[in-house]
XYZ file of C-alpha atoms in Angstrom:
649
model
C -22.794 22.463 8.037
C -22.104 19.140 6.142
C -25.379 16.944 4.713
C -23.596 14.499 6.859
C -23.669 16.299 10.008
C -27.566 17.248 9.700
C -28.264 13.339 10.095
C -27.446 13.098 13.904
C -30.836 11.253 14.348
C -30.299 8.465 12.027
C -26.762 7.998 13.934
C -28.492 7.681 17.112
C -31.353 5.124 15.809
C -27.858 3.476 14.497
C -26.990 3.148 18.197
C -29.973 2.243 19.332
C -30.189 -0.779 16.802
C -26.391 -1.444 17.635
C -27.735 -2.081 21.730
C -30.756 -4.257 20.899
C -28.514 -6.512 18.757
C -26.526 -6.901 21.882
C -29.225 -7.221 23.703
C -30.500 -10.082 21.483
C -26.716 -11.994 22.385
C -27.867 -15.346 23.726
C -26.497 -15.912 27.026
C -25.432 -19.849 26.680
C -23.990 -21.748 23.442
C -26.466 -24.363 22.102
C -24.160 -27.183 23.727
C -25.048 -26.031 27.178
C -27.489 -27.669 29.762
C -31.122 -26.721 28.450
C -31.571 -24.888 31.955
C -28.811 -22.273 31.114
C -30.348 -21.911 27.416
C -33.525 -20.627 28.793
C -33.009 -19.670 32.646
C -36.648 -18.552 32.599
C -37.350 -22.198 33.523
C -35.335 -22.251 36.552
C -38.028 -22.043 39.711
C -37.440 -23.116 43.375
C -39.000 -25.585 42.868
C -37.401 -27.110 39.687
C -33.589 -26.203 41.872
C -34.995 -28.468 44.782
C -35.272 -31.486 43.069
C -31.613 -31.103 41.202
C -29.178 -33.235 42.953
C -25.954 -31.587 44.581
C -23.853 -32.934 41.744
C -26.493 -31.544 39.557
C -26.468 -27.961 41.066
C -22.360 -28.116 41.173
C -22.727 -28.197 37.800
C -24.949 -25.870 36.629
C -23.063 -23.336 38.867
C -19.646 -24.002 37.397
C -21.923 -23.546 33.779
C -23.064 -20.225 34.764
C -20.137 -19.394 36.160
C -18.414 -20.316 32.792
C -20.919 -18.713 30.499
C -20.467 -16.031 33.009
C -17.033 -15.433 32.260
C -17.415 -15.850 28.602
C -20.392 -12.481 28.316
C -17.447 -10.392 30.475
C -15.084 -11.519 27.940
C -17.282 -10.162 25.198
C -18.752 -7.763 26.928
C -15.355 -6.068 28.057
C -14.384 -6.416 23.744
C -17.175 -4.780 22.897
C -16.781 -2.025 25.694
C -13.111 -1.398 24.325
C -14.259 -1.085 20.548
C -16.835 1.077 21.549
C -14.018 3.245 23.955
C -11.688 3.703 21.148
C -14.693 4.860 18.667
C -14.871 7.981 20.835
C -10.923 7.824 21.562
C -9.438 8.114 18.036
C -11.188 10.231 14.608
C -8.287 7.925 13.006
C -9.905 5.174 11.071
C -7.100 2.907 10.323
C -5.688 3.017 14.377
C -9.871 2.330 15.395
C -9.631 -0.770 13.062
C -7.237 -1.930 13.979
C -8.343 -1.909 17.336
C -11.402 -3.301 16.409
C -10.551 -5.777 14.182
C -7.905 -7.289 16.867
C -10.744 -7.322 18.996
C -13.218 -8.798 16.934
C -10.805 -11.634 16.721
C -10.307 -12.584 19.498
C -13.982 -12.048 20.826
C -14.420 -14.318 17.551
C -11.922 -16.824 18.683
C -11.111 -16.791 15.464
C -7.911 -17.258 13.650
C -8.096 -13.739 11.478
C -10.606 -10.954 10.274
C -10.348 -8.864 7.821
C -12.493 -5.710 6.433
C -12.838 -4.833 2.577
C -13.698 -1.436 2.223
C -15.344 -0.537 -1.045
C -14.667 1.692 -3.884
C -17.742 2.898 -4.484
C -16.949 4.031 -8.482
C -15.380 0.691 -9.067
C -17.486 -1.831 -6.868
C -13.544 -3.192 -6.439
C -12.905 -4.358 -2.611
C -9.445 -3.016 -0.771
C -8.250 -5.248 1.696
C -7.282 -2.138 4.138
C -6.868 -4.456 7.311
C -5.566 -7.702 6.989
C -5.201 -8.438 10.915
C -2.470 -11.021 11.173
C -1.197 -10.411 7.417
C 0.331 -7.408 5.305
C -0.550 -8.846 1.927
C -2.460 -6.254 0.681
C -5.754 -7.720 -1.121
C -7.757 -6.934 -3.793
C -11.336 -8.374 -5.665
C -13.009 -7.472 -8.227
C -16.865 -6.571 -8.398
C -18.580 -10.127 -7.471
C -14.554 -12.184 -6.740
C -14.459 -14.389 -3.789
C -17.172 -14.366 -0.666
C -16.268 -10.761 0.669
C -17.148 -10.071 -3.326
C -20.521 -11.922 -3.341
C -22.102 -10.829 0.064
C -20.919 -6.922 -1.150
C -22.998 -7.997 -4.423
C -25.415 -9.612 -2.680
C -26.259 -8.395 0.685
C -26.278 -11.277 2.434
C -24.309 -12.098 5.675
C -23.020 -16.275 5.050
C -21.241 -18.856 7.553
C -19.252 -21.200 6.023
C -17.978 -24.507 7.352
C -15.281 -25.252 5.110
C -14.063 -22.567 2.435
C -13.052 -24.803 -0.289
C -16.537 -26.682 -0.711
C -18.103 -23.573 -1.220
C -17.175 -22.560 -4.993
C -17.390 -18.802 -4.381
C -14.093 -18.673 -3.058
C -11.109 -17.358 -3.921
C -7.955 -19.269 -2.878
C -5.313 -17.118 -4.425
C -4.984 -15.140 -1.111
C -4.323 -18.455 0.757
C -1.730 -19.192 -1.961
C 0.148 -16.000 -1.371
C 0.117 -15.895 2.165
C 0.186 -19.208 3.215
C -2.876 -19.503 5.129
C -5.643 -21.558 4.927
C -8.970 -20.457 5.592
C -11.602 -23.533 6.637
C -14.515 -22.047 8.348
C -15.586 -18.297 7.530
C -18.199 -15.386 8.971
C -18.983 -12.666 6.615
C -21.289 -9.980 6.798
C -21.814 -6.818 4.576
C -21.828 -3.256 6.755
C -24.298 -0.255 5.742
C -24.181 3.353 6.014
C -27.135 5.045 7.544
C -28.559 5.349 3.765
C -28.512 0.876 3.592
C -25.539 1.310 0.987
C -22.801 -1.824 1.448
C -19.354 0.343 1.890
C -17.327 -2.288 3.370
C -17.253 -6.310 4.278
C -16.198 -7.881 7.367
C -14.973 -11.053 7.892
C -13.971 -13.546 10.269
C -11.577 -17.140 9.696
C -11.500 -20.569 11.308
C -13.572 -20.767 14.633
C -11.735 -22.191 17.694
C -14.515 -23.935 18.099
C -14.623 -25.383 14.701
C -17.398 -23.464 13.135
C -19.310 -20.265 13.847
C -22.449 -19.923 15.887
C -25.375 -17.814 15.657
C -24.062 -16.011 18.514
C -20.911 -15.411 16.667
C -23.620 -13.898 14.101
C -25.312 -11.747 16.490
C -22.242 -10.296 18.050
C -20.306 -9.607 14.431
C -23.211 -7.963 13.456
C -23.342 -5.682 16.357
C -19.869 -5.155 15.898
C -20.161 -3.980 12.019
C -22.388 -1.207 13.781
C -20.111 -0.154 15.433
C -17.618 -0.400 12.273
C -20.019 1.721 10.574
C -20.607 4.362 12.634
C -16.256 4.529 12.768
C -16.043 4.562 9.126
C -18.922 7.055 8.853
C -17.294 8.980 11.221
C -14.010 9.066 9.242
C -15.232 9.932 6.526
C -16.820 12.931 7.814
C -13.260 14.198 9.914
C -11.625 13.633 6.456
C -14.116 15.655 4.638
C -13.265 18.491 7.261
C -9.578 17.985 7.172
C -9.668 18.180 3.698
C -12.059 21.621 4.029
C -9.474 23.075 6.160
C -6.520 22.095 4.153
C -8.322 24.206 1.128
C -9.162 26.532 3.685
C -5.428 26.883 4.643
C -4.424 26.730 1.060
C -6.516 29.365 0.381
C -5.666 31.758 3.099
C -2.121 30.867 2.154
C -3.255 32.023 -1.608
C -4.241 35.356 -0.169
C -1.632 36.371 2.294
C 0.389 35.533 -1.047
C -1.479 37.622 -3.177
C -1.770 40.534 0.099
C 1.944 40.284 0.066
C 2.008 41.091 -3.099
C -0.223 43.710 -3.373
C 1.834 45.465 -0.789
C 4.842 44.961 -2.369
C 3.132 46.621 -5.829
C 2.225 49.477 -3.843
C 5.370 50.264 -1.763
C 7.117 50.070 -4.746
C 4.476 52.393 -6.899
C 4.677 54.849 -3.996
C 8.442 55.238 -4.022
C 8.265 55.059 -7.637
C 5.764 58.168 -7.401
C 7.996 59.855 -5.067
C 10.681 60.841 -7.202
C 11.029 63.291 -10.084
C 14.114 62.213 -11.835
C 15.037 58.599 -13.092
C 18.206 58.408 -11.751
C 17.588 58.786 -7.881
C 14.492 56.859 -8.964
C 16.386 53.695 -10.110
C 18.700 54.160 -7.303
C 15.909 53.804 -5.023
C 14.142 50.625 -6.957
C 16.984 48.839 -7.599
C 18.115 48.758 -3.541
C 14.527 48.010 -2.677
C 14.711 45.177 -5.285
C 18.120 43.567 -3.730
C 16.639 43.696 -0.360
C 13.543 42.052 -0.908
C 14.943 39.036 -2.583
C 19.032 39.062 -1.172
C 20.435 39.844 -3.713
C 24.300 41.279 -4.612
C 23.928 43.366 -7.215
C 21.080 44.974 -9.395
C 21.311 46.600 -12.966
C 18.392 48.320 -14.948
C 19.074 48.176 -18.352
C 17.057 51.045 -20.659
C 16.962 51.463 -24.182
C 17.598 54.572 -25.752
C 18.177 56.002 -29.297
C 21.004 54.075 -30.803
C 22.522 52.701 -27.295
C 21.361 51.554 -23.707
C 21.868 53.322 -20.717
C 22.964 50.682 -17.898
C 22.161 51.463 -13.768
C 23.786 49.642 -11.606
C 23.858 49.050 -8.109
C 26.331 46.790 -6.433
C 26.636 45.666 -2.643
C 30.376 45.739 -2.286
C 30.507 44.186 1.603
C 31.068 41.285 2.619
C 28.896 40.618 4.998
C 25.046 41.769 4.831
C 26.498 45.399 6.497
C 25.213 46.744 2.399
C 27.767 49.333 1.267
C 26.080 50.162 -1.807
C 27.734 51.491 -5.073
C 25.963 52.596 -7.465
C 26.951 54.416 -11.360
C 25.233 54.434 -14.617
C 26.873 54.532 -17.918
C 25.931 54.107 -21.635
C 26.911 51.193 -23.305
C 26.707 50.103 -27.578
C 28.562 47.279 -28.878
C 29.196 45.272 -25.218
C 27.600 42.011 -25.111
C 25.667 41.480 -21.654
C 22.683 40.273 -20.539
C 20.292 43.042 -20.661
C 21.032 43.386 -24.016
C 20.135 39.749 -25.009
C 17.237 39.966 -22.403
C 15.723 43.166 -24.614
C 16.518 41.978 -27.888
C 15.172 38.386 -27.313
C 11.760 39.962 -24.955
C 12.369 36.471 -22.999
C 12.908 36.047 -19.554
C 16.659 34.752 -19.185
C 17.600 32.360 -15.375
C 20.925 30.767 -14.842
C 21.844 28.510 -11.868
C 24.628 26.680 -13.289
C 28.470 26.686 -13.295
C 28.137 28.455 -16.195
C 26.794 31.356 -15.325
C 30.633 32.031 -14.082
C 31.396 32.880 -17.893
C 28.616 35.236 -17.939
C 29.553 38.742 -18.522
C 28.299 41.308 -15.616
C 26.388 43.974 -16.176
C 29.010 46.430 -17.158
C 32.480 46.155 -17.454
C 33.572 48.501 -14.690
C 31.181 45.674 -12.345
C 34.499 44.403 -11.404
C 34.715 41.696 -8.430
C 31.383 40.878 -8.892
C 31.615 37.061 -10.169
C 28.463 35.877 -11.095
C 27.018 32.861 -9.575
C 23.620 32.952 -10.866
C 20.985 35.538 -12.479
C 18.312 36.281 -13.199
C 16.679 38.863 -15.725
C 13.270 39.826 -16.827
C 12.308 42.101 -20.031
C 10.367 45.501 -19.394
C 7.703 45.849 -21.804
C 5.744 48.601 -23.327
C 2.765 47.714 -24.746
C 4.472 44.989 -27.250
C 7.386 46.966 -27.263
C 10.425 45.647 -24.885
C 12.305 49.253 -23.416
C 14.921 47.465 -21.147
C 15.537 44.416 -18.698
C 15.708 44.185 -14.931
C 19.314 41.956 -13.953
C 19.411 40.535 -10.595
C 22.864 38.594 -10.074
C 24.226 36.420 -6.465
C 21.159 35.531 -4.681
C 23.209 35.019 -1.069
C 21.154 33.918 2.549
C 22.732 34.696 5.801
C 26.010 32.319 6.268
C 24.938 30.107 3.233
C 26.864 29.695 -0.141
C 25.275 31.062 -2.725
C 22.089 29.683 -3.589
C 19.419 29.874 -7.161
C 16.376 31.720 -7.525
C 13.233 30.460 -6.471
C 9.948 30.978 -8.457
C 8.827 33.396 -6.077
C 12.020 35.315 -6.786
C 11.201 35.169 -10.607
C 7.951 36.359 -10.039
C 8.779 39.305 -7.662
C 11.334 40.182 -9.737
C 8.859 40.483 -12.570
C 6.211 42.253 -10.573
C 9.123 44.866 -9.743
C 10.111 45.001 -13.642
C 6.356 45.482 -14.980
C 6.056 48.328 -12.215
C 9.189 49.918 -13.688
C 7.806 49.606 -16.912
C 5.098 51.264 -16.499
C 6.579 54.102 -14.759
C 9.556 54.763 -17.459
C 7.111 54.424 -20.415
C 4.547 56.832 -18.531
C 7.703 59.209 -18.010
C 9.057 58.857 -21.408
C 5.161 59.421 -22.550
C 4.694 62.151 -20.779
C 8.077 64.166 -21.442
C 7.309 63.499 -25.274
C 3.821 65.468 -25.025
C 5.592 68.125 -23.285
C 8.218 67.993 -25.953
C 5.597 68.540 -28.404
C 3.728 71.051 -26.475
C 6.527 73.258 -26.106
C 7.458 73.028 -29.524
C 3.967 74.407 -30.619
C 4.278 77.046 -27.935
C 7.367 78.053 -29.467
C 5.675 77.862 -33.022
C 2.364 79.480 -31.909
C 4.755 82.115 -30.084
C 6.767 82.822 -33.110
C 3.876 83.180 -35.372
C 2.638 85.419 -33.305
C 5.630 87.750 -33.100
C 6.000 87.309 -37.444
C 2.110 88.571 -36.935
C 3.216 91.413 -35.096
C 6.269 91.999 -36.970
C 4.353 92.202 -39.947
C 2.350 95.736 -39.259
C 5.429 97.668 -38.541
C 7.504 96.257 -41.369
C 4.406 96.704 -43.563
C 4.610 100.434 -42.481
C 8.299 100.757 -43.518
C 7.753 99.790 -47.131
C 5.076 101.958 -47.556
C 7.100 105.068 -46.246
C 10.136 103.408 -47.979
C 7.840 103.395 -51.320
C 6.527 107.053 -50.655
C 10.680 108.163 -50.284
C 11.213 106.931 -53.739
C 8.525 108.386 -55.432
C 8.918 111.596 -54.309
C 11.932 114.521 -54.652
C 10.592 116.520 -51.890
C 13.402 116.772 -49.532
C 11.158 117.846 -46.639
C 8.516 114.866 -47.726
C 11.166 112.369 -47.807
C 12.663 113.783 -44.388
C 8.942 113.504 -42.812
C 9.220 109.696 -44.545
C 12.251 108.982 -42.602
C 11.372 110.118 -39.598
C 8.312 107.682 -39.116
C 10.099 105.073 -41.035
C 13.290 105.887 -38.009
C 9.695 105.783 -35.654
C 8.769 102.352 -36.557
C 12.163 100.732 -36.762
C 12.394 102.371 -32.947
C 9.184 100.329 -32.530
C 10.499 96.847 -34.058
C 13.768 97.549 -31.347
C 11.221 98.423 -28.326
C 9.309 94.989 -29.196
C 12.067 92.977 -29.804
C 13.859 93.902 -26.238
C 10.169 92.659 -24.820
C 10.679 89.811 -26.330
C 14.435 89.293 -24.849
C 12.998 90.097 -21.110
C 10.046 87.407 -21.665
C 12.057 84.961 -22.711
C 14.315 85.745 -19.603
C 11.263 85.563 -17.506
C 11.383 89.378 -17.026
C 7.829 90.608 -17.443
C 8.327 93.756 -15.497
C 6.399 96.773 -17.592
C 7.996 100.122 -18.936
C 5.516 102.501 -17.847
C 5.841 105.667 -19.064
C 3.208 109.380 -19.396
C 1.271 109.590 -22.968
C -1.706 111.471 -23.884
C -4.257 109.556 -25.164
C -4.718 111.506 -28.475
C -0.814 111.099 -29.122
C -0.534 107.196 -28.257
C -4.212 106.741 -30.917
C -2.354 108.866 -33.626
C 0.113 106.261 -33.951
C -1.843 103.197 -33.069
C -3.941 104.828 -35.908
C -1.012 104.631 -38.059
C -0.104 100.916 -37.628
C -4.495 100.276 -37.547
C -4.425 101.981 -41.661
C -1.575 99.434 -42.431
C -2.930 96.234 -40.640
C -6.864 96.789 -41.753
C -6.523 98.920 -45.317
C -6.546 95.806 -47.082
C -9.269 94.135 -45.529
C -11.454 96.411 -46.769
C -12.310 97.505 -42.808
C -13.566 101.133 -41.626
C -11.379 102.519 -39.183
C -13.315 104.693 -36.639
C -12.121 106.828 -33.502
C -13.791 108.450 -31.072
C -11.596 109.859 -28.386
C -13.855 110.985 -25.445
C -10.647 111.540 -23.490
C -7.405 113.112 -24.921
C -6.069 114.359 -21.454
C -2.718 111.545 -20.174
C -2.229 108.082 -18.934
C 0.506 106.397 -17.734
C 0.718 102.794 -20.180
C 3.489 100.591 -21.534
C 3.131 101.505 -25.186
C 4.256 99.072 -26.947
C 2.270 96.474 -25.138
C -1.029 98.655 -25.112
C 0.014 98.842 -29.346
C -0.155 94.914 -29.106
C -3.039 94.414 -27.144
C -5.226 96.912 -29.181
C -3.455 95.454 -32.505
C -4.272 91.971 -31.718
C -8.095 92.898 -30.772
C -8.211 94.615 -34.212
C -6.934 91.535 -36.097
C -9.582 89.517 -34.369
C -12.183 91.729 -35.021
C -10.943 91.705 -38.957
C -11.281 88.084 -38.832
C -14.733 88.360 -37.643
C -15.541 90.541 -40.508
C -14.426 88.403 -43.768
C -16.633 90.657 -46.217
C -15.690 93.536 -44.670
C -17.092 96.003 -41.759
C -16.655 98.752 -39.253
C -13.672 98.918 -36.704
C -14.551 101.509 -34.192
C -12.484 102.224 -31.278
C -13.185 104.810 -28.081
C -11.531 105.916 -25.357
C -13.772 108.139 -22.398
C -12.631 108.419 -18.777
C -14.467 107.264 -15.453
C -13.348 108.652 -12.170
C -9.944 107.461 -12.374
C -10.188 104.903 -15.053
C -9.656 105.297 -18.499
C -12.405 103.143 -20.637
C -11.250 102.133 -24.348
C -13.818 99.922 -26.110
C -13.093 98.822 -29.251
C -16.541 97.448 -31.768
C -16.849 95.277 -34.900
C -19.665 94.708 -36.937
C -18.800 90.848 -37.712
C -20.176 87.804 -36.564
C -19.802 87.355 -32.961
C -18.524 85.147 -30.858
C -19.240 81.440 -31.057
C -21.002 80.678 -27.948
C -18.949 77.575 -26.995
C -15.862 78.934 -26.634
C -17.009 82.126 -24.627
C -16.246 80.429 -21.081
C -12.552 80.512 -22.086
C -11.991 82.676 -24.735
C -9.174 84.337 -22.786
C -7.365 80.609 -22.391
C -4.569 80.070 -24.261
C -4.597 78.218 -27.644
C -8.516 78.890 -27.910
C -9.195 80.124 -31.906
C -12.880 78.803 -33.615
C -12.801 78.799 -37.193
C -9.275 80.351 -37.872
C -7.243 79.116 -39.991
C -3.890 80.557 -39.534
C -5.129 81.611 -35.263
C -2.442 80.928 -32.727
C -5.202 80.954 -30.361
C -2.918 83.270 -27.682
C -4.049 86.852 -28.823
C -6.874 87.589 -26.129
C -4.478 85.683 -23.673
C -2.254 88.300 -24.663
C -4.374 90.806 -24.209
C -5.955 89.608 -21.372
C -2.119 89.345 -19.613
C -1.157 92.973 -21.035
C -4.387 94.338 -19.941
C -3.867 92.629 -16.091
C -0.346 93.754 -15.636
C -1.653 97.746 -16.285
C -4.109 96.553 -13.314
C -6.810 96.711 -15.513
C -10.047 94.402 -16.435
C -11.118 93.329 -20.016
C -14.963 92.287 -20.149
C -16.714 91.792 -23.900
C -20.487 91.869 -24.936
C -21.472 89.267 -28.166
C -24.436 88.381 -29.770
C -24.684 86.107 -33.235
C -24.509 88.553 -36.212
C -24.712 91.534 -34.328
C -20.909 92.128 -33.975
C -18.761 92.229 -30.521
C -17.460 94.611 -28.144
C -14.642 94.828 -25.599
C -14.179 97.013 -22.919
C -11.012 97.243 -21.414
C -10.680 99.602 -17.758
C -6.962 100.842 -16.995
C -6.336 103.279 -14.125
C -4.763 106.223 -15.268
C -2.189 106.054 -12.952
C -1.145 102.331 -12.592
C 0.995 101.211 -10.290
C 4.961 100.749 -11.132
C 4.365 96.628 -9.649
C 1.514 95.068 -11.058
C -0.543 93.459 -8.207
């Protein structure tokens, strides 16, 4: 609620003043028989001794003053009427003031409303003129009683050296006698001065006072009134403007989301673009749509074209790469600046490829897509067209959509091209990790062969060097076996070849490739084989699994240590736990030790062997748990059934 509104009671002592001025109207002029100025002195008595000429006349006096209150009475009923008919301040002066003058039976009146900032008076109603008429602070009459306060009557204008005759001089009247009086707000400020010019009568009574001052009440309480509907017109126009603002910035927001959640809703860019650029055409009316991306050492155009007509939309849409052509997008991405054209000359434009043929562009529009600070392509709208209307130019909200749409784009290709370059890199240390691993596991076996291969040439023993070749023969048959696992993983073909070994067979050659891998690492190789009886295992990925727990436990034990492996049975499990002496396992990385790409303090670790293991270990339907403590060394204990199944579960 308005400070204005909370003053209702100060309006209504307004009123009440307003009534007791009227109230205070005299009801005869001074040139009337003394009997009608004070009617209190009329008795019987008194009326008896008037003659009948006398009593003639004082009825015909009453009877004229009579007459004269209606008039003014039925004036002032009028300008009260339209101050609850109209909230419109210049229609209730005008009213008013048309009223005042001729309750006045004056010649003219005229109200200066005041600026309060300036003090400057605005001749707003001129009744009888449209000069329009303006004083300075203090100029004139209206200027001094605004200054001063102070209602004056004037006889005759020009004796009185306050006034200011250039508004006779432009208008061609002339003002003799003149009633002004200032008019107050409910706080006693002066906001306005009303004034009345050349009596009928000659010059104006104190009843012509009374009744202006009643009047400029009334005034008042319009103006105030005014002023307070304007104040809430003008509210509700910001209010309007503001809800305006919203449902603008609402329709946008839904725009930015439909178009992030078909965005999201494709996983290639091509179907994606298709998609954008459509939604793009029909949201502004457009013709034809091209996305414009750069690559490495070219651009890659998509374009979509609306080849009817009509507004039917039979859509055609291609992408190509383009180099040395000259079009739009190009100049958009190279320059980073938004490009619009409206003109006749966007007729010489070139489209947005060459095959765009029939398209003839009539105007376009393109925005930059940006990066970061980086500009990746430029979003081309061309032939803005409305329902049976030549083609018309882009409007500002068409530049801005259009730019909302490109920034959205943006972000989705850079977040795509982001995103495919991690996995890029990923895979490419996968595939290092993955061949580092298989050199590591290439390495025992080869190792073996050049120490056989070095024992063959040193000796002349033919059955030695037969023995030699036959477990060099064994390990190259090893190298083959691992290599056609590799071939199937890489074909996705992780199927097992599971095949009967005794235990005590399968440990003397693990043993065998254990001597080579740990010899050198000054590591004690111990085995205790609880169980020698058979098992059914893939061999050479129970070699790797055991191998890579080995080189792991060699890491562990830089200054050298015990290796101790055994192998018991349980029901029908068979139990291998394999013990080093080193340091343990670091206790932040024991949650997911058997992650891949999880190493602590390696410095040539891949980080995948105990995945390996862990995989090897769950497709023989077995478990791998481990037991660690700081410096005291760890332990592993892997469970495999003896008889696995030929489908891991």
């Amino acid at each position: 609620m308005s400070e204005k509104s909370l003053k209702t009671p100060l309006r209504a002592r307004r009123v009440r003043q307003i009534t007791g001025a009227l109230a205070a109207i005299p009801t005869a002029a001074p040139d009337a028989p003394e009997i009608l100025r004070d009617p209190g002195q009329l008795t019987e008595l008194s009326l008896r001794l008037l003659s009948e000429g006398e009593k003639i006349e004082l009825l015909l006096a009453f009877r004229r003053q009579l007459k004269k209150q209606q008039r003014r009475y039925s004036s002032l009923l009028q300008i009260s009427s339209s101050l609850g008919a109209t909230l419109d301040r210049e229609e209730f002066l005008e009213i008013t003031l048309e009223q005042l003058t001729e309750l006045m039976r004056a010649e003219r009146s005229t109200l200066y409303l005041i600026d309060q900032s300036t003090g400057r008076l605005y001749g707003k109603i001129a009744q009888g003129s449209q000069t329009q008429i303006v004083l300075d602070p203090g100029q004139g009459i209206a200027g001094w009683v605004a200054q001063s306060g102070q209602s004056i009557n004037i006889r005759d204008a020009y004796d009185d050296p306050r006034f200011h005759s250039d508004v006779d001089s432009r208008t061609g009247f002339q003002t003799r006698s003149m009633l002004c009086q200032p008019i107050r707000n409910m706080e006693g400020e002066i906001i306005a001065v009303v004034q009345v010019l050349n009596s009928a009568g000659g010059n104006f009574s104190e009843d012509d006072e009374n009744l202006l001052s009643a009047i400029g009440g009334q005034i008042s309480i319009a103006l105030e009134n005014s002023e307070l509907y304007q104040s809430l017109v003008d509210k509700n126009a910001q209010l309007l403007t503001t809800k305006e603002r919203l449902e603008h910035k609402f329709a946008e927001l839904d725009l930015l989301y439909n178009i992030q959640s078909k965005l999201s809703h494709h996983s290639d860019l091509e179907s994606l673009v298709q998609t954008i650029t459509q939604e793009t055409l029909e949201l502004v009316n457009g013709k034809a749509c091209a996305l414009t991306l750069r690559e490495e050492g070219y651009h890659r155009v998509h374009v979509l074209i609306d080849r009817s007509e009509d507004q039917s939309r039979q859509w055609d849409f291609y992408t190509r790469a383009v180099t040395d052509e000259n079009t739009i997008g190009q100049a958009v991405i190279a320059s980073g600046q938004p490009f619009v054209c409206h003109s006749q000359a966007c007729q010489h434009l070139p489209g947005p490829t060459s095959e765009a043929s029939g398209l003839n562009v009539e105007n376009i529009i393109a925005v930059p897509l940006f990066d970061d600070e980086v500009c990746i392509g430029a979003l081309e709208v061309f032939n803005l067209v409305l329902p049976q209307q030549e083609c018309l130019g882009f409007t500002d909200d068409d530049v801005k959509i259009i730019t909302l749409i490109a920034s959205q784009i943006a972000g989705t290709v850079a977040s795509r091209r982001h995103r495919e370059a991690q996995e890029k890199e990923h895979r490419l240390a996968s595939i290092g990790q993955m061949i580092s691993g298989i050199l590591h596991d290439f390495k025992t076996p080869f190792s073996v062969i050049s120490g056989y291969v070095q024992l063959m040439a040193d000796t002349d023993e033919a059955e030695e060097r037969q023995e030699y070749a036959g477990r060099v023969k064994h390990q190259i048959h090893q190298l083959n076996q691992m290599t056609r696992e590799l071939l199937k993983f890489a074909r996705g073909d992780s199927r097992m070849l599971l095949r009967k070994i005794f235990v005590n067979a399968f440990m003397d050659e693990t043993r065998e490739l254990l001597d080579a891998e740990l010899s050198d690492r000054d590591i004690e190789l111990s085995i205790d084989l609880q169980y020698r009886g058979e098992v059914r295992i893939d061999v050479v990925k129970m070699k790797r699994a055991i191998l890579n727990l080995a080189r792991n436990a060699a890491d562990a034990m830089p200054e050298g240590g015990r290796f101790t492996i055994g192998v018991d049975r349980q029901n029908d499990q068979v139990i291998w736990r394999f013990s080093d002496t080193g340091q343990g396992i670091p206790p932040e990385i024991r949650d997911h030790l058997f992650e891949s790409f999880v190493t602590q303090g390696k410095q040539d670790g891949t980080g995948l062997g105990l995945a390996v293991v862990k995989k090897i270990v769950s497709d023989h339907g077995g478990t791998i748990t481990f037991e660690s403590g700081p410096g005291q060394g760890t332990t592993f204990e892997i469970r495999t059934p003896i008889h696995p199944p030929e489908e891991p579960s």
